[in-house]
Short mmCIF file of C-alpha atoms in Angstrom, two decimals:
data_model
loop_
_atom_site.label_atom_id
_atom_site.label_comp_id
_atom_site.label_asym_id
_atom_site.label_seq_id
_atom_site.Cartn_x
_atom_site.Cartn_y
_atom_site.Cartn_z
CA UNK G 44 0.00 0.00 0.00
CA UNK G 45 1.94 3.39 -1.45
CA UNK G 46 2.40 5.90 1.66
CA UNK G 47 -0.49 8.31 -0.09
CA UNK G 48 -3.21 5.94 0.63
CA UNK G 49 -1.70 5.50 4.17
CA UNK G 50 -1.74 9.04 5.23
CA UNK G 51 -5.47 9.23 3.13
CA UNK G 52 -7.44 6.44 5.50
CA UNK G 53 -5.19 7.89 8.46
CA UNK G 54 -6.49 11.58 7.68
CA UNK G 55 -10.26 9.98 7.26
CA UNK G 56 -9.98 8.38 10.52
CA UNK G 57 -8.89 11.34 12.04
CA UNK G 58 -11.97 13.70 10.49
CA UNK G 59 -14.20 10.69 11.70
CA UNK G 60 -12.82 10.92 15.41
CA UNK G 61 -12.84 14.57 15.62
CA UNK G 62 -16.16 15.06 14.44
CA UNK G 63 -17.44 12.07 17.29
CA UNK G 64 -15.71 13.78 20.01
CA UNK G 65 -17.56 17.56 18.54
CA UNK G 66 -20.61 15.94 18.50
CA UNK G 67 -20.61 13.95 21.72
CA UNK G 68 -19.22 17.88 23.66
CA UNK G 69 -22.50 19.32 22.09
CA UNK G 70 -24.49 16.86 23.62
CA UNK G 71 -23.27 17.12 26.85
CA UNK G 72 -23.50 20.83 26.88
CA UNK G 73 -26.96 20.97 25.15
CA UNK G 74 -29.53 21.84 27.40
CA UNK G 75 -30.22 24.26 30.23
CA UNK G 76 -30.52 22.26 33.15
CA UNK G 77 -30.61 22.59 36.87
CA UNK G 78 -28.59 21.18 39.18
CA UNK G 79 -28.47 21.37 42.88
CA UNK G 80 -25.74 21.91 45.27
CA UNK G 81 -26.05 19.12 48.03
CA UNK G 82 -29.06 17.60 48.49
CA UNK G 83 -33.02 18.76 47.68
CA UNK G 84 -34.96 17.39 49.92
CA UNK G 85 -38.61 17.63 50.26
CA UNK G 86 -39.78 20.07 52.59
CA UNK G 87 -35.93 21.75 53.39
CA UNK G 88 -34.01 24.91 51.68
CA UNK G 89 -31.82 23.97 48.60
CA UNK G 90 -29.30 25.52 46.74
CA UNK G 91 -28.84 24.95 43.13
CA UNK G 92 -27.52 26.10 39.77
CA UNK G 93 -28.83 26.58 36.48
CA UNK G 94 -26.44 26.07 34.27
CA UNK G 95 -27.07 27.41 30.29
CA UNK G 96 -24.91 26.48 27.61
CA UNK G 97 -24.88 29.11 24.08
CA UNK G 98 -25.73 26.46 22.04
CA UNK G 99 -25.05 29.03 18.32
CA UNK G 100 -21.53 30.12 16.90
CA UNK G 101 -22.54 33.27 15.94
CA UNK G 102 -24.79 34.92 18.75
CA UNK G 103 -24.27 35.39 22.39
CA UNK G 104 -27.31 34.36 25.22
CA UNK G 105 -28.32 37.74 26.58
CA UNK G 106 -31.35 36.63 28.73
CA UNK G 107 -32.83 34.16 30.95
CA UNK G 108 -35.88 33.73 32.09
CA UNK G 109 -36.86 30.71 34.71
CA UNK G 110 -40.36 30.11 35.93
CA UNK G 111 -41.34 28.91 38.89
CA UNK G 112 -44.11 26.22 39.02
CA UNK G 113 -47.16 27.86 41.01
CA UNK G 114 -48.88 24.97 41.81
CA UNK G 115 -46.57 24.05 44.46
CA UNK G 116 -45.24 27.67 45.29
CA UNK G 117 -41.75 28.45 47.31
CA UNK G 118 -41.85 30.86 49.55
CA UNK G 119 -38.44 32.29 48.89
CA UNK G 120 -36.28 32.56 45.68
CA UNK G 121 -33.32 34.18 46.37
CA UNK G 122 -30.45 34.61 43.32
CA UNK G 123 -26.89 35.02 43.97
CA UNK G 124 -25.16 37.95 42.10
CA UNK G 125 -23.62 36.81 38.55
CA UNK G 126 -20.88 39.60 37.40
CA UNK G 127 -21.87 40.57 33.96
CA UNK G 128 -25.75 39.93 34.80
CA UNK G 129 -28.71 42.05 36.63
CA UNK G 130 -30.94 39.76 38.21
CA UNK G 131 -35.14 40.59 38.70
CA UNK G 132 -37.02 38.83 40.77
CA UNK G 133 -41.20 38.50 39.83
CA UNK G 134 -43.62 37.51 42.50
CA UNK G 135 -47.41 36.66 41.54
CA UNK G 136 -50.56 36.62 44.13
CA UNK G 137 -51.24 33.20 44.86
CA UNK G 138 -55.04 31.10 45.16
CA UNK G 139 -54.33 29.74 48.37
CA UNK G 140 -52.12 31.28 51.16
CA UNK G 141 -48.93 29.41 51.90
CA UNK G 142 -47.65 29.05 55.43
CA UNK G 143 -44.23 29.30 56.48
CA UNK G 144 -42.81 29.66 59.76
CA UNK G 145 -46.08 30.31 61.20
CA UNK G 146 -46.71 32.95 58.55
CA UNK G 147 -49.04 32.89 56.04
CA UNK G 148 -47.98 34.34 52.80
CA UNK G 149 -50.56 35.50 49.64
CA UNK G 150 -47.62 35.81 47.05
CA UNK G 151 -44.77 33.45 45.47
CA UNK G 152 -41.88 33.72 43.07
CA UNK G 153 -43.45 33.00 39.57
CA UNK G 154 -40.05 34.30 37.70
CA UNK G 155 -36.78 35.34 37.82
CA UNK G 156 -35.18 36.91 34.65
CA UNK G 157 -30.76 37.39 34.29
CA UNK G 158 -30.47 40.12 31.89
CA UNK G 159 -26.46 40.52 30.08
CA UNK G 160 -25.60 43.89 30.47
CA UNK G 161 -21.83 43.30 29.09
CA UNK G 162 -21.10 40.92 26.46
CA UNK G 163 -23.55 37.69 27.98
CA UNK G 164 -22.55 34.16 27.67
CA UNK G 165 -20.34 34.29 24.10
CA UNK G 166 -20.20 30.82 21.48
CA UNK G 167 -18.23 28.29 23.38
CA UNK G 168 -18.82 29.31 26.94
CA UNK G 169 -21.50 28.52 29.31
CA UNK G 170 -22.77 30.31 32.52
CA UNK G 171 -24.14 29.12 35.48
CA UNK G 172 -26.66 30.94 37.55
CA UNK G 173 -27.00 29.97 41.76
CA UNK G 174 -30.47 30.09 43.12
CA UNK G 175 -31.23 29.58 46.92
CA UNK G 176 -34.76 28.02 47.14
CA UNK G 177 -36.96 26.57 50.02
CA UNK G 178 -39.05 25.61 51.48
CA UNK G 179 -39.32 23.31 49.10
CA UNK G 180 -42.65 21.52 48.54
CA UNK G 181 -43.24 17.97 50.58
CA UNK G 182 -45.76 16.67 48.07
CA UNK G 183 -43.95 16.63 44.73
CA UNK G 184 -41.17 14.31 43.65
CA UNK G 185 -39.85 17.09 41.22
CA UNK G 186 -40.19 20.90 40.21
CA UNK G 187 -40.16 21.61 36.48
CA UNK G 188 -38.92 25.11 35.95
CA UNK G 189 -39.69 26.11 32.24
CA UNK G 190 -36.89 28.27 30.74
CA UNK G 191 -36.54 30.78 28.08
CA UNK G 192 -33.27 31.35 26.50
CA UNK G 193 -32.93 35.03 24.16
CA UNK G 194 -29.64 35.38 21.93
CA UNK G 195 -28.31 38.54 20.84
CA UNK G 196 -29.36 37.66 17.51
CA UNK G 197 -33.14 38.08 18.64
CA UNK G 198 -33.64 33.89 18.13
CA UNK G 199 -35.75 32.38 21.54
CA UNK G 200 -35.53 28.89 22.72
CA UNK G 201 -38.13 27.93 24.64
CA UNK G 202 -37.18 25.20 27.30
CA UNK G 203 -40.36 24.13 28.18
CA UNK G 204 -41.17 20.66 26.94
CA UNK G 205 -41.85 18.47 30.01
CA UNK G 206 -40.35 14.62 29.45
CA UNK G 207 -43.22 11.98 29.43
CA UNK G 208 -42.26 8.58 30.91
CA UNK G 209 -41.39 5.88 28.33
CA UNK G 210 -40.26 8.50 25.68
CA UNK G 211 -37.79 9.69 23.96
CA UNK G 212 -36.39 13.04 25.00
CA UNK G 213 -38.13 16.14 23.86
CA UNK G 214 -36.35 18.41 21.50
CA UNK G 215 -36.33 21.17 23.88
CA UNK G 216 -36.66 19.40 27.29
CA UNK G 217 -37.40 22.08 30.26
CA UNK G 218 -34.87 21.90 33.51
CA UNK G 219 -36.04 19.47 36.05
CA UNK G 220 -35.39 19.31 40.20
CA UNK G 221 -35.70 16.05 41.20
CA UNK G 222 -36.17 16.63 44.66
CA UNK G 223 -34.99 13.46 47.58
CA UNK G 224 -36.96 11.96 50.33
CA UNK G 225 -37.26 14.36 53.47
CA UNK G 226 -34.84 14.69 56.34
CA UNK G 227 -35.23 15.20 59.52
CA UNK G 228 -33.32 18.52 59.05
CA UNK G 229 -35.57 20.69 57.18
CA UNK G 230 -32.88 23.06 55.95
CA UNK G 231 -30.94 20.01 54.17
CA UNK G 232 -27.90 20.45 52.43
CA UNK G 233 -28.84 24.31 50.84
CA UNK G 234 -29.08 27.47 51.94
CA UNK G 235 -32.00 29.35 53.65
CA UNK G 236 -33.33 32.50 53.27
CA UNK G 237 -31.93 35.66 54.78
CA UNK G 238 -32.29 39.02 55.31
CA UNK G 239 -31.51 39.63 51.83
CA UNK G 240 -34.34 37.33 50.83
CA UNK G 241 -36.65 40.12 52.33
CA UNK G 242 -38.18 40.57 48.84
CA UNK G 243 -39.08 36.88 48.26
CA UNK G 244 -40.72 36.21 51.86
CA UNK G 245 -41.20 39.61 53.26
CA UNK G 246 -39.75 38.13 56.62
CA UNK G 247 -35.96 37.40 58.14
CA UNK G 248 -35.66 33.63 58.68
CA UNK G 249 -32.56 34.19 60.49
CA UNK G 250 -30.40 31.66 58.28
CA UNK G 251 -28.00 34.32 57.36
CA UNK G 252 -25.23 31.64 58.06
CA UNK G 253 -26.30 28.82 55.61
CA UNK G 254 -27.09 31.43 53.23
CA UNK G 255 -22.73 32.70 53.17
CA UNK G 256 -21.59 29.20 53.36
CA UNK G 257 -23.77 28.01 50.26
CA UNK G 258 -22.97 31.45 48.47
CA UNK G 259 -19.35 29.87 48.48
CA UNK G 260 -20.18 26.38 47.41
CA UNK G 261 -22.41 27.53 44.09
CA UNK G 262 -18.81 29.94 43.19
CA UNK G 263 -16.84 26.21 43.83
CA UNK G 264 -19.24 24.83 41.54
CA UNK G 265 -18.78 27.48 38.82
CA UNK G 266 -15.26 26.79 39.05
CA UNK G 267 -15.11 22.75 38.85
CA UNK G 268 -17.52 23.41 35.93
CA UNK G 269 -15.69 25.60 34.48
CA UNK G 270 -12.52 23.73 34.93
CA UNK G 271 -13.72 20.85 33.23
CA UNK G 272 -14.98 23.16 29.92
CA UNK G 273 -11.64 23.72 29.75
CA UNK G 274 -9.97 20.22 29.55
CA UNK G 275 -13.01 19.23 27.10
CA UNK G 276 -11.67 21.84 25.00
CA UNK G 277 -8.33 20.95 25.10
CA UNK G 278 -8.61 17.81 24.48
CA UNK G 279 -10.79 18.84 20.88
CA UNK G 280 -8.00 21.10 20.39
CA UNK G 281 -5.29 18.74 20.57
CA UNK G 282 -7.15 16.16 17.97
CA UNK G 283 -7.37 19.19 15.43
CA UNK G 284 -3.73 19.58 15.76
CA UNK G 285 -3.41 15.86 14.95
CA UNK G 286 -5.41 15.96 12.12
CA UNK G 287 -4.04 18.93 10.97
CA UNK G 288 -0.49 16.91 11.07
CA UNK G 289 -2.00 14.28 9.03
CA UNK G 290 -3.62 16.39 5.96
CA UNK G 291 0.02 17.85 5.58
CA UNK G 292 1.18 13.81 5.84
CA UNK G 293 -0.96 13.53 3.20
CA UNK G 294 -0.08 16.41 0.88
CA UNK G 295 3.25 16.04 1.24
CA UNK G 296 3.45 11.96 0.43
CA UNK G 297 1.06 13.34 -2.96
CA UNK G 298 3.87 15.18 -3.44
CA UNK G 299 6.75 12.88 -3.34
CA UNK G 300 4.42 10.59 -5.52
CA UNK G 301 4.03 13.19 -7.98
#
């Protein structure tokens, strides 16, 4: 076999690999999803991230929006501060009253919007956004939190399809909080409410504490996340180098044939 049909299945191989690895990145990276920090167990506090990917190459996510299901209402939604972002928080006047603490409450977080106001999460990067949530409800085994995704390019996604059981995926699946059996703690392994939280519950819980520490787990969690971006992306940099080696195997053993 002459050393030009070598480097020619070698450089196909290559393309093939390359294009596995690509695909198999976007798939991990696809959706905006939710994920929490610790445990979410029913009726405690939780922290948790939601984590969007840009899923274009030539526009930049400038907006999120994540609902909040009103059916079984939290009493407190309570977003960390994202550089780069400006955070609004959107309550809505609930049927029934929930009680809290002793304290009935007539409203609920329905919304909270993240709008860019620098350059937003560019092609290639993702972004993850730390929510402290509770209580959380004691009768559901999950809290779907339909998503809306805006690009600078004016295209929406709408994250809102909910998964049925026994089928495929949906094309665009909405972020889901699969919440664990209660504990006997009812703060579990997030963070509570505090003072800050004042426009979510209209009361101080006094879990100013929990609120700090968890604060500093969700900015760990950016940072293993985005640590491991960052070797994915090595790694497909490192296989276009090798297939950029073989191509110029390739023209140069055309070359010598010639």
């Amino acid at each position: 076999m002459s050393v030009s049909r070598i480097s020619t299945r070698a450089a196909l191989a290559g393309g093939i690999a390359l294009s596995s690895v690509v695909l198999l990145s976007g798939t991990a990276f696809a959706h905006v999803s939710v994920q929490p920090l610790g445990e979410a167990a029913k009726g405690s506090y939780a922290t948790v991230n939601i984590k969007v990917p840009n899923e274009r190459d030539n526009a930049s996510t400038v907006k999120l929006e994540v609902n909040f299901p009103l059916d079984h209402p939290l009493a407190s939604v309570m977003p960390q501060p994202v550089p780069g972002w400006k955070a609004e928080v959107t309550k809505s006047k609930l049927d029934k009253p929930l009680e809290l603490h002793g304290k009935k409450i007539n409203e609920a977080v329905s919304k909270v919007t993240w709008t860019a106001d620098g350059k937003g999460i560019e092609p290639g990067f993702f972004q993850t956004f730390p929510l402290s949530l509770g209580q959380l409800p004691e009768d559901a085994d999950q809290l779907v939190l339909k998503s809306v995704q805006t690009y600078s390019n004016k295209e929406v996604v709408r994250w809102i399809e909910e998964q049925k059981e026994g089928a495929e995926e949906p094309q665009n699946p909405a972020p889901v909080l699969k919440l664990s059996a209660a504990s006997d703690d009812h703060h579990g392994g997030g963070a509570a409410p505090s003072a800050t939280a004042s426009a979510s519950t209209g009361e101080k819980d006094g879990h100013d504490d929990k609120a700090g520490d968890h604060g500093k787990d969700a900015v760990a969690s950016s940072s293993s996340s985005s640590s491991d971006t960052t070797a994915r992306i090595l790694g497909v940099v490192g296989i276009l180098v090798g297939v950029a080696g073989v191509a110029f195997g390739v023209l140069a053993g055309r070359r010598r044939s010639a």
